[in-house]
Short mmCIF file of C-alpha atoms and ligand atoms in Angstrom, two decimals:
data_model
loop_
_atom_site.label_atom_id
_atom_site.label_comp_id
_atom_site.label_asym_id
_atom_site.label_seq_id
_atom_site.Cartn_x
_atom_site.Cartn_y
_atom_site.Cartn_z
CA ARG A 94 130.41 90.06 117.75
CA THR A 95 129.53 91.58 114.50
CA LYS A 96 131.13 88.79 112.41
CA GLU A 97 129.23 86.24 114.56
CA ALA A 98 125.96 88.01 114.16
CA LEU A 99 126.56 88.28 110.44
CA SER A 100 127.29 84.69 109.95
CA GLU A 101 123.95 83.75 111.38
CA ARG A 102 122.26 85.84 108.71
CA SER A 103 120.21 83.84 106.20
CA GLU A 104 117.54 84.21 103.54
CA ASP A 105 115.43 81.70 105.36
CA ASN A 106 115.41 83.80 108.50
CA LEU A 107 113.99 87.28 107.51
CA ARG A 108 112.32 89.78 109.85
CA SER A 109 109.14 91.59 108.95
CA PRO A 110 109.48 94.65 106.79
CA ILE A 111 108.48 97.92 108.47
CA CYS A 112 106.07 100.11 106.55
CA CYS A 113 104.66 103.68 107.30
CA ILE A 114 101.89 105.62 105.77
CA MET A 115 102.46 109.12 104.62
CA GLY A 116 100.75 111.84 102.66
CA HIS A 117 98.71 114.99 102.78
CA VAL A 118 96.12 115.53 105.50
CA ASP A 119 92.63 114.08 104.74
CA THR A 120 93.96 111.76 102.06
CA GLY A 121 92.87 108.86 104.15
CA LYS A 122 95.96 107.60 106.01
CA THR A 123 94.11 106.86 109.13
CA LYS A 124 91.27 105.26 107.29
CA LEU A 125 93.55 103.08 105.13
CA LEU A 126 95.13 101.68 108.39
CA ASP A 127 91.71 101.03 109.88
CA CYS A 128 90.76 99.29 106.76
CA ILE A 129 93.62 96.87 106.59
CA ARG A 130 93.26 96.21 110.21
CA GLY A 131 89.61 95.49 109.67
CA THR A 132 87.69 94.75 112.80
CA ASN A 133 90.21 92.11 113.79
CA VAL A 134 92.15 94.40 116.15
CA GLN A 135 89.05 95.40 118.01
CA GLU A 136 88.07 91.88 118.48
CA GLY A 137 91.39 90.70 119.86
CA GLU A 138 93.53 88.21 118.01
CA ALA A 139 91.24 87.25 115.08
CA GLY A 140 93.27 87.06 111.89
CA GLY A 141 96.45 87.19 113.92
CA ILE A 142 96.66 90.99 113.49
CA THR A 143 98.09 92.38 116.76
CA GLN A 144 98.15 95.88 118.11
CA GLN A 145 101.76 96.67 119.22
CA ILE A 146 103.23 99.80 120.71
CA GLY A 147 103.03 102.48 117.94
CA ALA A 148 102.50 99.84 115.30
CA THR A 149 100.18 97.05 113.94
CA TYR A 150 101.55 93.70 113.06
CA PHE A 151 100.01 91.71 110.11
CA PRO A 152 101.21 88.10 110.00
CA ALA A 153 101.94 86.63 106.50
CA GLU A 154 99.10 84.18 106.97
CA ASN A 155 96.57 87.08 107.20
CA ILE A 156 98.06 88.67 104.13
CA ARG A 157 98.00 85.38 102.24
CA GLU A 158 94.19 85.03 103.14
CA ARG A 159 93.43 88.43 102.03
CA THR A 160 95.22 88.27 98.78
CA ARG A 161 93.94 84.81 97.72
CA GLU A 162 91.78 86.38 95.00
CA LEU A 163 94.83 87.71 93.35
CA LYS A 164 96.17 84.26 92.71
CA ALA A 165 99.59 85.20 93.60
CA ASP A 166 101.47 81.98 93.73
CA ALA A 167 104.62 83.73 95.05
CA LYS A 168 105.76 82.42 98.43
CA LEU A 169 105.61 84.82 101.28
CA ARG A 170 109.03 84.68 102.79
CA VAL A 171 108.73 87.34 105.46
CA PRO A 172 106.94 86.50 108.73
CA GLY A 173 104.57 89.38 108.20
CA LEU A 174 104.30 93.21 107.85
CA LEU A 175 104.75 95.87 110.61
CA VAL A 176 102.88 99.01 109.89
CA ILE A 177 103.77 102.11 111.93
CA ASP A 178 100.67 103.90 113.29
CA THR A 179 101.62 107.51 112.48
CA PRO A 180 99.47 110.05 114.18
CA GLY A 181 96.63 111.46 112.28
CA HIS A 182 97.78 115.01 113.06
CA GLU A 183 100.06 116.40 110.58
CA SER A 184 101.62 119.07 112.84
CA PHE A 185 104.16 116.54 113.91
CA THR A 186 106.58 117.13 111.16
CA ASN A 187 109.40 115.48 113.23
CA LEU A 188 107.28 112.44 114.04
CA ARG A 189 106.74 111.97 110.41
CA SER A 190 110.54 112.09 109.68
CA ARG A 191 111.09 109.68 112.50
CA GLY A 192 108.39 107.36 111.19
CA SER A 193 109.95 107.35 107.69
CA GLY A 194 113.49 106.98 108.80
CA LEU A 195 113.13 103.65 110.21
CA CYS A 196 110.82 102.27 107.48
CA ASP A 197 111.77 99.77 104.74
CA ILE A 198 108.96 100.88 102.65
CA ALA A 199 106.25 103.63 102.68
CA ILE A 200 102.77 104.04 101.43
CA LEU A 201 102.43 107.46 99.94
CA VAL A 202 98.69 108.27 99.97
CA VAL A 203 97.23 110.56 97.32
CA ASP A 204 93.59 111.54 96.99
CA ILE A 205 92.49 110.67 93.51
CA MET A 206 90.06 113.70 93.57
CA HIS A 207 92.91 116.13 94.65
CA GLY A 208 96.24 114.87 93.14
CA LEU A 209 99.54 115.95 94.65
CA GLU A 210 99.13 118.35 97.51
CA PRO A 211 101.72 120.38 99.47
CA GLN A 212 102.36 117.69 102.14
CA THR A 213 102.37 114.88 99.50
CA ILE A 214 105.38 116.74 98.01
CA GLU A 215 106.91 117.30 101.48
CA SER A 216 106.55 113.58 102.07
CA LEU A 217 108.13 112.84 98.77
CA ASN A 218 111.10 114.96 99.65
CA LEU A 219 111.61 113.18 102.95
CA LEU A 220 111.34 109.75 101.17
CA LYS A 221 113.84 110.85 98.59
CA MET A 222 116.14 112.17 101.26
CA ARG A 223 116.01 108.94 103.22
CA ASN A 224 116.18 106.79 100.16
CA THR A 225 113.12 104.96 101.29
CA GLU A 226 111.16 102.90 98.76
CA PHE A 227 107.41 103.59 98.55
CA ILE A 228 104.36 102.71 96.67
CA VAL A 229 101.46 105.12 95.98
CA ALA A 230 98.00 104.43 97.10
CA LEU A 231 95.68 106.44 94.91
CA ASN A 232 92.95 106.57 97.38
CA LYS A 233 89.19 107.32 97.34
CA VAL A 234 88.37 105.70 93.98
CA ASP A 235 85.00 105.16 95.27
CA ARG A 236 84.34 108.86 94.97
CA LEU A 237 84.52 108.69 91.18
CA TYR A 238 81.09 109.66 90.03
CA GLY A 239 79.07 106.53 89.54
CA TRP A 240 81.40 104.08 91.22
CA LYS A 241 80.02 100.61 91.90
CA THR A 242 81.09 99.12 95.20
CA CYS A 243 82.90 95.82 95.05
CA LYS A 244 83.91 95.29 98.64
CA ASN A 245 87.50 94.35 99.17
CA ALA A 246 87.93 93.35 95.52
CA PRO A 247 91.32 93.31 93.73
CA ILE A 248 91.31 96.58 91.68
CA VAL A 249 91.47 95.03 88.14
CA LYS A 250 88.33 93.12 89.05
CA ALA A 251 86.59 96.23 90.53
CA MET A 252 87.54 98.31 87.49
CA LYS A 253 85.90 95.91 85.15
CA MET A 254 82.65 96.24 86.99
CA GLN A 255 82.60 99.98 86.37
CA SER A 256 80.78 101.80 83.48
CA LYS A 257 82.76 103.38 80.63
CA ASP A 258 82.26 106.80 82.17
CA VAL A 259 83.82 105.87 85.48
CA GLN A 260 86.72 104.16 83.77
CA MET A 261 87.30 107.27 81.53
CA GLU A 262 87.23 109.53 84.64
CA PHE A 263 89.53 107.22 86.42
CA GLN A 264 91.94 107.15 83.47
CA SER A 265 92.00 110.92 83.06
CA ARG A 266 92.64 111.53 86.79
CA LEU A 267 95.47 108.97 86.78
CA THR A 268 97.04 110.52 83.76
CA GLN A 269 97.01 113.92 85.48
CA ILE A 270 98.47 112.52 88.63
CA ILE A 271 101.25 110.74 86.71
CA THR A 272 102.04 114.04 85.12
CA GLU A 273 102.23 115.72 88.51
CA PHE A 274 104.63 113.02 89.75
CA LYS A 275 106.69 113.58 86.60
CA GLU A 276 106.90 117.34 87.49
CA GLN A 277 108.45 116.13 90.72
CA GLY A 278 111.04 114.20 88.80
CA LEU A 279 109.40 110.75 89.32
CA ASN A 280 108.10 108.18 86.93
CA SER A 281 105.02 106.45 87.93
CA GLU A 282 102.61 103.87 86.60
CA LEU A 283 99.67 101.63 87.58
CA TYR A 284 101.32 98.79 89.50
CA TYR A 285 100.13 95.97 87.26
CA LYS A 286 101.47 97.80 84.20
CA ASN A 287 104.77 98.64 85.84
CA LYS A 288 107.57 96.69 84.15
CA GLU A 289 110.42 98.50 85.72
CA MET A 290 109.74 98.58 89.40
CA GLY A 291 112.56 100.39 91.13
CA GLU A 292 112.84 102.91 88.37
CA THR A 293 109.11 103.62 88.06
CA TYR A 294 106.93 103.96 91.18
CA SER A 295 103.89 101.82 91.32
CA ILE A 296 100.47 103.22 91.92
CA VAL A 297 97.68 101.08 93.61
CA PRO A 298 94.21 102.49 93.36
CA THR A 299 92.38 101.96 96.66
CA SER A 300 89.34 102.87 98.58
CA ALA A 301 89.70 102.89 102.34
CA ILE A 302 85.94 102.94 102.76
CA SER A 303 84.97 99.87 100.63
CA GLY A 304 88.34 98.13 100.40
CA GLU A 305 88.82 97.95 96.59
CA GLY A 306 92.50 97.58 95.81
CA ILE A 307 93.56 96.73 99.48
CA PRO A 308 94.59 93.13 98.65
CA ASP A 309 96.75 94.44 95.83
CA MET A 310 98.35 97.03 98.18
CA LEU A 311 99.21 94.45 100.74
CA LEU A 312 100.57 91.93 98.30
CA LEU A 313 102.69 94.58 96.49
CA LEU A 314 104.19 95.68 99.85
CA VAL A 315 105.18 92.27 100.80
CA GLN A 316 106.33 91.05 97.33
CA TRP A 317 108.31 94.16 96.67
CA THR A 318 110.17 94.17 100.02
CA GLN A 319 111.03 90.50 99.95
CA LYS A 320 112.16 90.73 96.40
CA THR A 321 114.43 93.66 96.60
CA MET A 322 115.46 93.97 100.32
CA VAL A 323 116.29 90.41 101.31
CA GLU A 324 119.76 91.57 102.48
CA LYS A 325 118.38 94.34 104.67
CA LEU A 326 115.54 92.04 105.95
CA MET A 327 117.88 89.23 107.13
CA PHE A 328 117.42 88.74 110.79
CA THR A 329 120.55 89.62 112.81
CA ASN A 330 121.55 89.74 116.46
CA GLU A 331 122.92 93.24 115.95
CA ILE A 332 120.36 95.56 117.53
CA GLN A 333 118.75 98.14 115.35
CA CYS A 334 116.11 100.11 117.36
CA THR A 335 114.55 103.54 117.23
CA VAL A 336 112.91 105.62 119.97
CA LEU A 337 109.54 106.80 118.68
CA GLU A 338 108.08 108.45 121.77
CA VAL A 339 108.92 109.19 125.39
CA LYS A 340 105.95 108.92 127.67
CA VAL A 341 104.97 109.20 131.31
CA ILE A 342 102.67 106.33 132.24
CA GLU A 343 100.86 106.12 135.50
CA GLY A 344 102.38 103.46 137.68
CA LEU A 345 105.40 102.88 135.27
CA GLY A 346 107.06 106.46 135.25
CA THR A 347 108.80 107.55 132.11
CA THR A 348 108.82 104.89 129.45
CA ILE A 349 110.08 104.91 125.92
CA ASP A 350 108.13 103.46 122.95
CA VAL A 351 110.51 101.98 120.47
CA VAL A 352 110.49 100.17 117.19
CA LEU A 353 112.81 97.20 117.38
CA VAL A 354 113.89 97.06 113.72
CA ASN A 355 116.33 94.13 114.05
CA GLY A 356 117.84 91.94 116.74
CA VAL A 357 116.54 90.74 120.20
CA LEU A 358 116.03 92.86 123.30
CA HIS A 359 116.11 91.24 126.69
CA GLU A 360 114.84 92.35 130.09
CA GLY A 361 118.03 93.34 131.99
CA ASP A 362 119.86 94.52 128.90
CA GLN A 363 122.17 97.58 129.49
CA ILE A 364 121.07 100.16 127.01
CA VAL A 365 122.14 103.57 125.91
CA VAL A 366 119.72 106.30 124.52
CA CYS A 367 120.14 109.90 123.72
CA GLY A 368 119.23 112.39 126.48
CA MET A 369 118.90 116.19 126.73
CA GLN A 370 121.89 116.27 128.96
CA GLY A 371 123.90 113.62 127.10
CA PRO A 372 123.68 109.86 126.73
CA ILE A 373 121.68 107.94 129.20
CA VAL A 374 122.97 104.59 130.25
CA THR A 375 120.37 102.39 132.00
CA THR A 376 119.02 98.89 132.32
CA ILE A 377 115.81 97.51 130.79
CA ARG A 378 113.43 96.94 133.66
CA ALA A 379 110.50 95.68 131.51
CA LEU A 380 109.72 94.95 127.98
CA LEU A 381 106.04 95.51 127.42
CA THR A 382 103.51 95.10 124.63
CA PRO A 383 99.80 95.92 124.88
CA HIS A 384 97.33 93.36 126.09
CA PRO A 385 95.82 91.41 123.24
CA MET A 386 92.35 91.90 124.56
CA LYS A 387 90.99 95.37 123.99
CA GLU A 388 89.06 95.55 127.31
CA LEU A 389 92.29 94.92 129.21
CA ARG A 390 94.21 97.34 127.06
CA ILE A 391 91.97 100.19 128.12
CA LYS A 392 92.85 99.48 131.74
CA GLY A 393 96.55 99.94 130.73
CA SER A 394 97.74 96.49 131.50
CA TYR A 395 100.68 95.26 129.44
CA VAL A 396 102.16 91.80 128.70
CA HIS A 397 105.72 91.56 130.08
CA HIS A 398 108.37 89.70 128.07
CA LYS A 399 111.77 88.37 128.92
CA GLU A 400 112.92 88.94 125.34
CA LEU A 401 111.43 90.29 122.17
CA LYS A 402 112.54 89.62 118.55
CA ALA A 403 112.35 92.12 115.75
CA ALA A 404 110.42 93.51 114.07
CA GLN A 405 108.18 94.87 116.82
CA GLY A 406 106.77 97.94 118.58
CA VAL A 407 107.79 97.81 122.22
CA LYS A 408 107.42 99.77 125.45
CA ILE A 409 110.50 99.89 127.60
CA THR A 410 110.59 100.79 131.28
CA ALA A 411 113.91 101.81 132.94
CA GLN A 412 115.24 104.23 135.29
CA GLY A 413 116.45 107.73 134.13
CA LEU A 414 114.49 107.97 131.04
CA GLU A 415 112.98 111.35 131.90
CA HIS A 416 115.14 113.30 129.42
CA ALA A 417 115.29 110.74 126.66
CA ILE A 418 114.89 112.16 123.25
CA ALA A 419 112.61 110.53 120.59
CA GLY A 420 113.76 110.12 117.00
CA THR A 421 117.07 108.57 117.99
CA GLY A 422 118.60 105.22 118.21
CA LEU A 423 118.71 102.90 121.16
CA TYR A 424 121.91 100.91 121.65
CA VAL A 425 122.62 97.72 123.72
CA VAL A 426 125.90 97.38 125.48
CA GLY A 427 127.19 93.78 124.75
CA PRO A 428 129.54 91.97 126.98
CA ASP A 429 132.53 92.89 124.78
CA ASP A 430 131.38 96.60 124.17
CA ASP A 431 132.93 99.75 125.69
CA VAL A 432 130.17 101.82 127.12
CA GLU A 433 132.11 104.95 126.13
CA ASP A 434 132.16 104.01 122.43
CA ILE A 435 128.39 103.19 122.54
CA LYS A 436 127.75 106.57 124.23
CA GLU A 437 129.55 108.32 121.49
CA ALA A 438 127.63 106.47 118.80
CA THR A 439 124.40 107.38 120.49
CA MET A 440 125.04 111.07 120.55
CA GLN A 441 126.05 110.80 116.86
CA ASP A 442 122.38 110.11 116.21
CA MET A 443 121.44 113.31 117.82
CA LYS A 444 123.15 115.25 115.25
CA THR A 445 121.72 113.37 112.36
CA ARG A 446 118.26 113.73 113.87
CA ASP A 447 118.60 117.43 114.11
CA ILE A 448 119.59 117.83 110.57
CA LEU A 449 116.70 115.72 109.38
CA ILE A 450 114.08 117.64 111.45
CA TYR A 451 115.52 120.86 110.12
CA ALA A 452 115.47 119.62 106.51
CA SER A 453 111.88 118.40 106.80
P1 GDP B 145 94.18 111.35 107.13
O1 GDP B 145 94.18 112.75 107.63
O2 GDP B 145 95.03 111.24 105.92
O3 GDP B 145 94.49 110.38 108.21
O4 GDP B 145 92.67 111.03 106.52
P2 GDP B 145 91.47 110.27 107.20
O5 GDP B 145 91.80 108.76 107.17
O6 GDP B 145 91.25 110.95 108.51
O7 GDP B 145 90.37 110.57 106.16
C1 GDP B 145 89.93 111.84 105.86
C2 GDP B 145 88.42 111.80 105.34
O8 GDP B 145 88.35 111.14 104.09
C3 GDP B 145 87.57 111.02 106.35
O9 GDP B 145 86.26 111.72 106.43
C4 GDP B 145 87.42 109.70 105.69
O10 GDP B 145 86.18 109.00 106.12
C5 GDP B 145 87.54 109.94 104.25
N1 GDP B 145 88.19 108.88 103.46
C6 GDP B 145 89.34 108.28 103.69
N2 GDP B 145 89.49 107.36 102.83
C7 GDP B 145 88.41 107.41 101.93
C8 GDP B 145 88.06 106.57 100.76
O11 GDP B 145 88.77 105.75 100.33
N3 GDP B 145 86.89 106.95 100.20
C9 GDP B 145 86.09 107.85 100.60
N4 GDP B 145 84.92 108.06 100.04
N5 GDP B 145 86.40 108.59 101.75
C10 GDP B 145 87.56 108.33 102.46
#
């Protein structure tokens, strides 16, 4: 099965990269997500942005539209970008580690007025441990004294509009923050000056309030992932799926919210997930995504799917999920698979997860 799945892999069939937003409390993670979503999500399907389970999906078309001013002639080869909606509350250390574990790339948000803070360093360590690529959003540039708003403008254009004083304050704060990264053993540089991406981390100045630098951030995420992660982003039939949350939903019972990283899930698939008392073997009863219309979403109605293709955030209903454990993998039992082997693989995840939570 693996061979067959691998032979289907191709550079012309990529899945969406998965991105998470990390950083210290109050640096603007929630606001950044709101800002890149715009009002589109509230209004339904405008711009093609869709609210998924635990994630927001940005189609390539939307990203192309918003980065037009950057004149990036580079072709967008990925279908879009899936951004994980990490909770605003930073007490969920394990949630953050789960979020970063399944991500292809992260946005590490730093407040330009505060520099590196304790949870910035914590996030950094988590990213290093997981070998996750990331870019730095140097957020709240609009708080520089005297900043002139240039709504949603590319950062170089916005910076040219600023007075000498603002530019100097920006430069001195940037230099300070680059030094702070250096103290953590990391080289970093403004993204448009960065000639050694991969060795040196890219910094994108942003404002989540007025949108300066947001086009740059979106383009960098997509270009960087499709340039360096093609192999990882090739679509395959081999399921790669992580349980983000276990939730009781009225009328549905215990459900699991998963991020389908790669492969296709079908209604009726036999699955194995980690449980408190050992592996849970069950069958997918329903594959659900939120209703595209906000009014209907509030009433808790979902769209049912016969099958769903990665990358997506999905809610799964099935029997016996009461003791499922978040942060672990979901496996599908294929026609040629031995359930016992899969049960063993599933529980192996459990051990890894404990180590990661402990380490974070
Ligand atoms: P989180 O804890 O990292 O999710 O931070 P939030 O997104 O909740 O933002 C914390 C506070 O900073 C809120 O009052 C936001 O309105 C504010 N904020 C976030 N981003 C910006 C920004 O780019 N500029 C300014 N001026 N304020 C911001």
